[in-house]
Coordinates of C-alpha atoms (C1' of nucleotides) in Angstrom, one line a residue:
Chain A
X1 CA 80.4 130.8 108.3
X2 CA 81.0 127.1 108.7
X3 CA 81.8 125.1 105.6
X4 CA 79.2 122.3 105.7
X5 CA 80.6 118.9 105.1
X6 CA 80.3 117.9 101.4
X7 CA 79.4 114.2 101.0
X8 CA 82.2 112.1 99.6
X9 CA 80.1 111.0 96.6
X10 CA 79.6 114.7 95.8
X11 CA 83.3 115.5 96.1
X12 CA 84.1 112.8 93.5
X13 CA 81.7 114.5 91.0
X14 CA 82.6 118.1 91.5
X15 CA 85.7 117.8 89.3
X16 CA 83.5 116.4 86.6
X17 CA 81.1 119.3 86.8
X18 CA 84.1 121.6 86.8
X19 CA 85.4 120.2 83.6
X20 CA 82.1 120.5 81.9
X21 CA 81.6 124.0 83.1
X22 CA 85.0 125.2 81.9
X23 CA 84.1 123.8 78.5
X24 CA 80.8 125.6 78.5
X25 CA 82.5 128.8 79.5
X26 CA 85.0 128.4 76.6
X27 CA 82.0 128.1 74.4
X28 CA 80.6 131.4 75.7
X29 CA 77.7 129.9 77.6
X30 CA 76.7 132.3 80.5
X31 CA 74.2 130.0 82.3
X32 CA 73.5 126.3 82.4
X33 CA 70.6 124.3 83.8
X34 CA 71.0 121.2 85.9
X35 CA 69.6 119.2 83.0
X36 CA 72.3 120.2 80.6
X37 CA 75.0 119.9 83.1
X38 CA 73.7 116.5 84.1
X39 CA 73.7 115.2 80.5
X40 CA 77.2 116.4 79.9
X41 CA 78.5 114.9 83.1
X42 CA 76.6 111.6 82.8
X43 CA 74.6 111.8 85.9
X44 CA 70.9 112.7 86.7
X45 CA 69.8 116.2 87.0
X46 CA 68.4 115.7 90.5
X47 CA 71.8 114.5 91.5
X48 CA 73.4 117.6 90.1
X49 CA 71.0 119.8 92.0
X50 CA 71.5 118.0 95.2
X51 CA 75.3 118.0 94.8
X52 CA 75.4 121.7 94.1
X53 CA 73.0 122.5 97.0
X54 CA 75.8 121.2 99.3
X55 CA 77.9 124.1 98.2
X56 CA 75.2 126.7 98.8
X57 CA 72.3 128.1 96.8
X58 CA 74.0 129.4 93.7
X59 CA 71.3 128.7 91.1
X60 CA 68.4 130.9 90.0
X61 CA 65.0 129.4 89.7
X62 CA 63.7 129.6 86.1
X63 CA 67.2 130.3 84.8
X64 CA 69.8 127.9 86.0
X65 CA 73.3 128.4 87.2
X66 CA 75.7 131.2 86.3
X67 CA 78.6 129.3 84.7
X68 CA 81.4 131.6 85.8
X69 CA 80.1 131.8 89.3
X70 CA 79.7 128.1 89.6
X71 CA 83.2 127.5 88.4
X72 CA 84.5 129.8 91.0
X73 CA 82.5 128.1 93.8
X74 CA 83.4 124.6 92.8
X75 CA 87.1 125.6 92.6
X76 CA 86.8 127.2 96.0
X77 CA 85.1 124.2 97.5
X78 CA 87.7 121.8 96.0
X79 CA 90.6 123.9 97.2
X80 CA 91.7 124.7 93.7
X81 CA 92.0 128.5 94.2
X82 CA 95.6 127.7 95.1
X83 CA 98.1 125.7 93.0
X84 CA 99.4 122.5 94.4
X85 CA 102.8 121.0 94.0
X86 CA 103.1 117.3 93.6
X87 CA 106.0 114.9 93.8
X88 CA 106.2 111.7 91.8
X89 CA 108.1 108.7 93.3
X90 CA 109.2 106.1 90.7
X91 CA 110.0 107.1 87.2
X92 CA 109.5 103.8 85.4
X93 CA 107.0 103.6 82.6
X94 CA 104.1 105.0 84.4
X95 CA 106.0 107.6 86.5
X96 CA 107.6 109.0 83.4
X97 CA 104.2 109.2 81.6
X98 CA 102.8 111.0 84.6
X99 CA 105.8 113.4 84.8
X100 CA 105.1 114.4 81.2
X101 CA 101.4 114.5 81.4
X102 CA 100.2 118.0 80.5
X103 CA 96.7 117.6 82.0
X104 CA 98.1 118.2 85.5
X105 CA 99.4 121.7 84.8
X106 CA 96.2 122.6 83.1
X107 CA 94.3 121.9 86.2
X108 CA 96.7 123.7 88.6
X109 CA 99.0 120.9 89.7
X110 CA 102.7 121.4 89.3
X111 CA 105.0 118.5 89.1
X112 CA 107.7 119.8 91.5
X113 CA 109.9 116.8 92.0
X114 CA 110.7 113.4 90.6
X115 CA 112.5 110.7 92.7
X116 CA 113.7 107.2 92.2
X117 CA 116.2 104.8 93.8
X118 CA 117.7 103.4 90.6
X119 CA 121.2 104.9 90.1
X120 CA 120.7 104.7 86.4
X121 CA 117.8 107.0 86.6
X122 CA 118.9 109.4 89.3
X123 CA 120.5 112.4 87.7
X124 CA 118.7 112.0 84.3
X125 CA 116.2 114.5 83.1
X126 CA 112.6 113.9 82.2
X127 CA 110.8 116.7 80.5
X128 CA 113.5 119.0 81.7
X129 CA 113.3 118.0 85.4
X130 CA 116.1 116.2 87.1
X131 CA 115.4 112.9 88.8
X132 CA 116.6 113.0 92.4
X133 CA 117.3 110.2 94.9
X134 CA 114.6 109.0 97.3
X135 CA 116.8 110.1 100.2
X136 CA 116.3 113.7 99.2
X137 CA 112.5 113.4 99.6
X138 CA 112.2 115.4 102.8
X139 CA 114.4 118.1 101.5
X140 CA 112.4 118.4 98.3
X141 CA 109.1 118.4 100.1
X142 CA 110.2 121.3 102.2
X143 CA 112.0 123.2 99.4
X144 CA 109.2 122.8 96.9
X145 CA 106.3 123.0 99.3
X146 CA 105.0 119.7 98.0
X147 CA 101.4 118.8 99.2
X148 CA 100.6 115.6 97.3
X149 CA 102.8 112.6 96.8
X150 CA 102.2 110.3 93.8
X151 CA 103.5 106.7 94.1
X152 CA 104.4 105.0 90.8
X153 CA 106.9 102.5 92.1
X154 CA 106.8 98.7 92.0
X155 CA 104.4 97.3 94.6
X156 CA 107.3 96.1 96.7
X157 CA 108.6 99.6 97.3
X158 CA 105.3 101.3 97.7
X159 CA 104.9 101.0 101.5
X160 CA 108.4 102.2 102.2
X161 CA 107.9 105.2 99.9
X162 CA 104.5 106.0 101.6
X163 CA 106.1 105.9 105.0
X164 CA 108.8 108.3 103.9
X165 CA 106.2 110.6 102.4
X166 CA 104.2 110.7 105.6
X167 CA 107.4 111.1 107.6
X168 CA 108.2 114.1 105.4
X169 CA 104.8 115.7 106.2
X170 CA 102.7 114.7 103.2
X171 CA 99.1 114.0 104.1
X172 CA 97.7 113.3 100.6
X173 CA 98.9 110.4 98.5
X174 CA 97.8 109.0 95.1
X175 CA 98.9 105.4 94.8
X176 CA 99.4 103.7 91.4
X177 CA 101.2 100.7 92.8
X178 CA 99.2 97.5 93.1
X179 CA 99.6 97.3 96.8
X180 CA 97.5 98.1 99.9
X181 CA 99.2 100.9 101.9
X182 CA 98.8 101.5 105.6
X183 CA 99.1 105.1 106.7
X184 CA 98.3 106.9 110.0
X185 CA 95.0 108.5 110.7
X186 CA 94.7 111.9 109.0
X187 CA 96.5 110.9 105.8
X188 CA 94.3 110.6 102.8
X189 CA 95.1 107.9 100.2
X190 CA 93.5 107.4 96.9
X191 CA 94.5 104.5 94.7
X192 CA 94.3 103.8 91.0
X193 CA 95.0 100.3 90.0
X194 CA 95.1 99.8 86.3
X195 CA 94.9 96.0 86.3
X196 CA 92.0 96.0 88.7
X197 CA 90.0 98.2 86.3
X198 CA 90.5 95.6 83.6
X199 CA 89.5 92.8 85.9
X200 CA 86.3 94.7 86.8
X201 CA 85.6 95.1 83.1
X202 CA 86.2 91.4 82.6
X203 CA 83.4 90.6 85.0
X204 CA 80.8 92.6 83.0
X205 CA 82.2 91.4 79.7
X206 CA 81.8 87.8 80.8
X207 CA 78.4 88.5 82.3
X208 CA 77.1 90.1 79.1
X209 CA 78.5 87.4 77.0
X210 CA 76.7 84.9 79.1
X211 CA 73.4 86.8 78.9
X212 CA 73.7 87.1 75.2
X213 CA 74.2 83.4 75.0
X214 CA 71.2 82.6 77.1
X215 CA 69.0 85.3 75.4
X216 CA 67.8 86.5 78.8
X217 CA 67.3 90.1 79.4
X218 CA 68.2 90.8 83.1
X219 CA 68.9 94.3 84.2
X220 CA 70.1 97.0 81.9
X221 CA 73.8 96.6 82.6
X222 CA 74.6 99.8 80.7
X223 CA 77.5 102.2 81.2
X224 CA 79.2 102.1 84.5
X225 CA 80.8 105.2 85.8
X226 CA 84.4 104.5 86.8
X227 CA 86.7 106.0 89.4
Chain B
X1 CA 72.4 76.6 88.5
X2 CA 71.9 80.3 88.0
X3 CA 74.8 82.7 88.7
X4 CA 73.3 85.1 91.3
X5 CA 74.1 88.7 90.5
X6 CA 77.1 90.0 92.4
X7 CA 76.6 93.5 93.7
X8 CA 78.7 96.2 91.9
X9 CA 80.5 97.1 95.1
X10 CA 81.5 93.5 95.6
X11 CA 82.8 93.3 92.0
X12 CA 85.1 96.2 92.6
X13 CA 86.6 94.5 95.6
X14 CA 87.0 91.0 94.3
X15 CA 90.2 91.9 92.3
X16 CA 91.6 93.2 95.6
X17 CA 90.9 90.0 97.4
X18 CA 92.4 88.1 94.5
X19 CA 95.6 90.0 94.7
X20 CA 96.0 89.4 98.4
X21 CA 95.1 85.7 98.0
X22 CA 97.7 85.2 95.3
X23 CA 100.3 86.7 97.6
X24 CA 99.2 84.4 100.4
X25 CA 99.4 81.4 98.2
X26 CA 102.9 82.4 97.2
X27 CA 103.8 82.5 100.9
X28 CA 102.5 79.0 101.2
X29 CA 99.4 79.8 103.2
X30 CA 96.7 77.2 102.8
X31 CA 93.8 78.9 104.5
X32 CA 92.9 82.4 105.5
X33 CA 90.3 83.9 107.8
X34 CA 88.0 86.8 106.8
X35 CA 89.8 88.8 109.5
X36 CA 93.3 88.4 107.9
X37 CA 92.0 88.9 104.4
X38 CA 90.1 92.0 105.5
X39 CA 93.2 93.5 107.1
X40 CA 95.3 92.9 104.0
X41 CA 92.7 94.3 101.7
X42 CA 91.8 97.3 103.9
X43 CA 88.1 96.5 104.4
X44 CA 86.1 95.1 107.3
X45 CA 85.9 91.4 108.0
X46 CA 82.1 91.5 107.8
X47 CA 82.4 93.1 104.4
X48 CA 84.7 90.3 103.2
X49 CA 82.4 87.6 104.4
X50 CA 79.3 89.2 102.9
X51 CA 81.2 89.7 99.6
X52 CA 82.4 86.2 99.5
X53 CA 79.0 84.8 100.4
X54 CA 77.7 86.2 97.0
X55 CA 80.0 83.8 95.3
X56 CA 78.7 80.8 97.3
X57 CA 79.6 79.2 100.6
X58 CA 83.3 78.5 100.2
X59 CA 84.4 79.0 103.7
X60 CA 84.7 76.5 106.6
X61 CA 83.4 77.6 110.0
X62 CA 86.1 77.5 112.6
X63 CA 88.8 77.4 109.9
X64 CA 88.4 80.0 107.3
X65 CA 88.7 79.9 103.5
X66 CA 90.9 77.6 101.5
X67 CA 93.2 80.0 99.6
X68 CA 93.6 78.0 96.4
X69 CA 90.0 77.3 96.2
X70 CA 89.0 80.9 96.8
X71 CA 91.4 82.1 94.2
X72 CA 89.8 79.7 91.7
X73 CA 86.3 80.8 92.6
X74 CA 87.1 84.5 92.4
X75 CA 88.8 84.1 89.1
X76 CA 85.8 82.2 87.7
X77 CA 83.4 84.8 89.0
X78 CA 85.5 87.6 87.4
X79 CA 85.8 85.8 84.1
X80 CA 89.5 85.5 84.5
X81 CA 89.7 81.8 83.7
X82 CA 90.2 82.9 80.1
X83 CA 92.8 85.4 78.9
X84 CA 91.5 88.7 77.4
X85 CA 93.1 90.6 74.6
X86 CA 93.1 94.4 74.8
X87 CA 93.7 97.1 72.3
X88 CA 95.2 100.5 73.2
X89 CA 94.2 103.5 71.2
X90 CA 96.6 106.5 71.4
X91 CA 100.3 105.9 72.0
X92 CA 101.2 109.2 73.6
X93 CA 102.8 109.4 77.0
X94 CA 100.1 107.4 78.8
X95 CA 99.3 105.0 76.0
X96 CA 103.0 104.0 75.7
X97 CA 103.3 103.5 79.4
X98 CA 100.2 101.3 79.3
X99 CA 101.6 99.3 76.4
X100 CA 104.8 98.6 78.3
X101 CA 103.1 97.9 81.6
X102 CA 103.9 94.4 82.7
X103 CA 101.1 94.2 85.3
X104 CA 98.5 93.5 82.6
X105 CA 100.2 90.3 81.3
X106 CA 100.7 89.1 84.9
X107 CA 96.9 89.3 85.4
X108 CA 96.0 87.6 82.2
X109 CA 95.5 90.6 79.9
X110 CA 97.4 90.6 76.6
X111 CA 98.0 93.8 74.8
X112 CA 97.1 92.7 71.3
X113 CA 97.2 95.9 69.3
X114 CA 98.2 99.5 69.4
X115 CA 96.7 102.2 67.2
X116 CA 97.1 105.9 66.6
X117 CA 96.4 108.4 63.9
X118 CA 99.7 110.3 64.0
X119 CA 101.7 109.3 60.8
X120 CA 104.9 109.8 62.8
X121 CA 103.8 107.1 65.2
X122 CA 102.1 104.6 62.9
X123 CA 104.6 102.0 61.9
X124 CA 106.9 102.5 64.9
X125 CA 107.3 99.7 67.4
X126 CA 106.7 99.9 71.1
X127 CA 107.9 97.1 73.2
X128 CA 108.2 95.1 70.0
X129 CA 104.6 95.7 68.9
X130 CA 103.9 97.7 65.7
X131 CA 101.6 100.8 66.0
X132 CA 98.8 100.5 63.4
X133 CA 96.5 103.1 62.0
X134 CA 93.1 103.8 63.6
X135 CA 91.4 102.7 60.3
X136 CA 92.7 99.2 60.9
X137 CA 90.8 98.9 64.2
X138 CA 88.0 96.7 63.0
X139 CA 90.4 94.4 61.3
X140 CA 92.6 94.1 64.4
X141 CA 89.7 93.5 66.7
X142 CA 88.6 90.6 64.6
X143 CA 92.0 89.2 63.9
X144 CA 93.2 89.4 67.5
X145 CA 89.9 88.7 69.1
X146 CA 90.1 91.9 71.1
X147 CA 87.5 92.1 73.9
X148 CA 88.5 95.3 75.7
X149 CA 89.4 98.7 74.3
X150 CA 91.6 101.2 76.2
X151 CA 91.4 104.8 75.2
X152 CA 94.5 106.9 75.9
X153 CA 94.0 109.6 73.3
X154 CA 93.5 113.3 73.8
X155 CA 90.0 114.2 75.0
X156 CA 89.0 115.6 71.7
X157 CA 89.5 112.3 69.9
X158 CA 88.0 110.0 72.6
X159 CA 84.4 110.0 71.5
X160 CA 85.3 109.2 67.9
X161 CA 87.5 106.3 69.0
X162 CA 84.8 105.0 71.3
X163 CA 82.3 105.1 68.5
X164 CA 84.7 103.1 66.3
X165 CA 85.4 100.6 69.0
X166 CA 81.7 100.0 69.6
X167 CA 81.2 99.8 65.8
X168 CA 83.9 97.1 65.7
X169 CA 82.1 95.1 68.3
X170 CA 83.8 96.0 71.5
X171 CA 81.5 96.2 74.5
X172 CA 84.0 97.0 77.3
X173 CA 86.0 100.2 77.3
X174 CA 88.5 101.7 79.7
X175 CA 88.7 105.4 79.2
X176 CA 91.7 107.5 80.3
X177 CA 90.8 110.6 78.3
X178 CA 89.3 113.4 80.4
X179 CA 86.1 113.3 78.5
X180 CA 82.6 112.0 79.1
X181 CA 81.8 109.3 76.5
X182 CA 78.4 108.3 75.2
X183 CA 77.9 104.7 74.3
X184 CA 74.9 102.6 73.4
X185 CA 73.2 100.4 76.0
X186 CA 75.0 97.2 76.7
X187 CA 78.5 98.8 76.4
X188 CA 80.3 99.0 79.7
X189 CA 82.6 102.0 80.3
X190 CA 85.0 102.6 83.1
X191 CA 87.0 105.7 83.4
X192 CA 90.2 106.7 85.1
X193 CA 90.9 110.4 85.2
X194 CA 94.2 111.2 86.6
X195 CA 93.7 114.9 87.1
X196 CA 90.3 114.3 88.8
X197 CA 92.0 112.1 91.4
X198 CA 94.3 114.9 92.3
X199 CA 91.4 117.3 92.5
X200 CA 89.6 115.0 94.9
X201 CA 92.8 114.8 97.0
X202 CA 92.9 118.6 96.9
X203 CA 89.5 118.8 98.6
X204 CA 90.6 116.6 101.6
X205 CA 94.0 118.3 101.8
X206 CA 92.3 121.7 102.0
X207 CA 89.7 120.4 104.5
X208 CA 92.3 118.9 106.8
X209 CA 94.5 122.0 106.6
X210 CA 91.5 124.1 107.6
X211 CA 90.6 121.7 110.4
X212 CA 94.2 121.8 111.8
X213 CA 94.1 125.6 111.6
X214 CA 90.9 125.7 113.6
X215 CA 91.9 123.0 116.0
X216 CA 88.4 121.3 115.6
X217 CA 88.2 117.6 115.5
X218 CA 85.3 116.7 113.2
X219 CA 85.0 113.2 111.8
X220 CA 88.0 110.9 111.4
X221 CA 88.8 111.7 107.8
X222 CA 91.2 108.9 107.5
X223 CA 92.2 106.9 104.5
X224 CA 89.8 106.9 101.6
X225 CA 89.7 103.9 99.3
X226 CA 90.1 105.0 95.8
X227 CA 88.8 103.7 92.5
Chain C
dC1 C1' 56.6 129.2 83.3
dA2 C1' 61.0 127.2 83.8
dA3 C1' 64.1 125.5 86.7
dT4 C1' 66.0 125.3 91.5
dG5 C1' 66.1 123.4 96.2
dT6 C1' 64.6 119.9 99.2
dG7 C1' 61.8 116.8 102.2
dA8 C1' 60.4 112.0 101.6
dA9 C1' 60.9 107.6 99.6
dG10 C1' 63.6 104.2 97.8
dA11 C1' 67.8 101.7 96.5
dC12 C1' 72.1 100.2 97.8
dC13 C1' 75.7 99.2 100.8
dT14 C1' 78.0 98.4 105.3
dT15 C1' 78.1 97.1 110.0
dC16 C1' 76.2 94.6 113.8
dA17 C1' 75.5 90.6 116.3
dC18 C1' 74.7 86.1 116.7
dA19 C1' 73.0 81.5 115.3
dG20 C1' 75.1 77.6 113.2
dC21 C1' 78.7 74.7 112.1
dC22 C1' 83.4 72.5 112.1
Chain D
dG1 C1' 86.5 77.7 120.6
dG2 C1' 86.9 79.8 116.3
dC3 C1' 85.1 81.5 112.3
dT4 C1' 81.6 81.6 108.8
dG5 C1' 77.2 83.0 106.9
dT6 C1' 73.3 86.0 107.4
dG7 C1' 69.1 88.3 109.0
dA8 C1' 68.4 92.9 111.0
dA9 C1' 69.7 97.5 111.8
dG10 C1' 72.0 101.5 110.4
dG11 C1' 74.1 104.6 107.0
dT12 C1' 74.8 106.7 102.8
dC13 C1' 73.6 107.9 98.3
dT14 C1' 70.1 108.5 94.6
dT15 C1' 65.7 109.4 92.8
dC16 C1' 61.1 111.2 93.1
dA17 C1' 58.0 114.8 93.2
dC18 C1' 56.6 119.2 94.2
dA19 C1' 56.5 123.5 96.6
dT20 C1' 58.9 127.7 95.8
dT21 C1' 60.7 131.5 93.4
dG22 C1' 62.7 134.7 89.9

DNA sequence: CAATGTGAAGACCTTCACAGCC
DNA sequence: GGCTGTGAAGGTCTTCACATTG
């Protein structure tokens, strides 16, 4: 049995479905239709069906999808049957907030290590975890079996940290620093840039303000799914 | 002169170009080619040229783009010629980090108000700014001319806060809560879900681990642009 | 009958390739 | 010669619409 490749666009929505499904399961729902799931996730029902069809045929015509089963299949597909350990580099404002964020543990991600270069920070504890020096990164990755690196450093340090992470064997990096990172083939990077999100909103805010002024109608311009 | 509609995909990249261009300007570069800009932003040069062509013809054949002029045009297109005031709802871990984040001010976004419902937090100061009660939201939006609302509350409170923001006249919302929000037509929402980003990485991490195991080559699977 | 699964059509975006211009 | 701007081609994703099935 070969795992068919799941389209990237689908991969970004699976976690969304998963969250909705877990909520439904908590509410005691046994099955769910693509219509209901679509509404709750903010996409079209055809899109839901197409997405889920990439995982296999787990629905029942006339009934819908078995909630528990679908949760299992999505978890499996996303690789969430195992827990992952993450390492956070940079414990400034954002890094500290991430280190304390409870949402990670709830979804199976363990913050296994915190690192920084600032002597004033190294050795302190955040949420019970000691901040270690950047130089210990390789040792920590090995000892804690870290799989994902999170970069929350200033932009100027981001590339160096990324290089060290790759060097230490990490192949998945989540970058919060406002900098473009270069990594070798085979390393996956995702980035979240907070200021860029605001700049994108600025565009639509300005556009809508103009439209209102002119009284023109244009295209809907409704809610835009982020991320 | 009608402002031609800029494709959504282009809008998400303009802030990226802007950041690179500002760096180039700081380094004293007067002009830049689509090739150089593309490399620095991590996209193809054809993509850069197509994107910029949506703003107008600001390049010079044989030379490239004038850095200062392009910065100006992108700022104008994104609505960044004016400064925007934002309001942050929820001053837990993440909200506090956002409140203190210097990157916003650098790009023209002023944190104008902080609100929460927790009596232990209301009245305290974060980075010199007093935390106000949620009930004061409409007053604050008016007084501070807030244009963008940022939701950093627990998921359970997010929809209520969004409703109040819309009620108070906000039409642009950045949502960090892991919840799907419903808003009326004409309100733009972007969302950033930190745990979802990790789950997406998990998929590729698992896929690549499998590939390595099997020794198959498949498709490149290189760096994936986030956001 | 209700709801999935899916070809086909359509929308959107990216890449190609080169004419046009400095 | 170098680099932009852009039609055309190619790819990916979404929506449509309906045959299929429990």
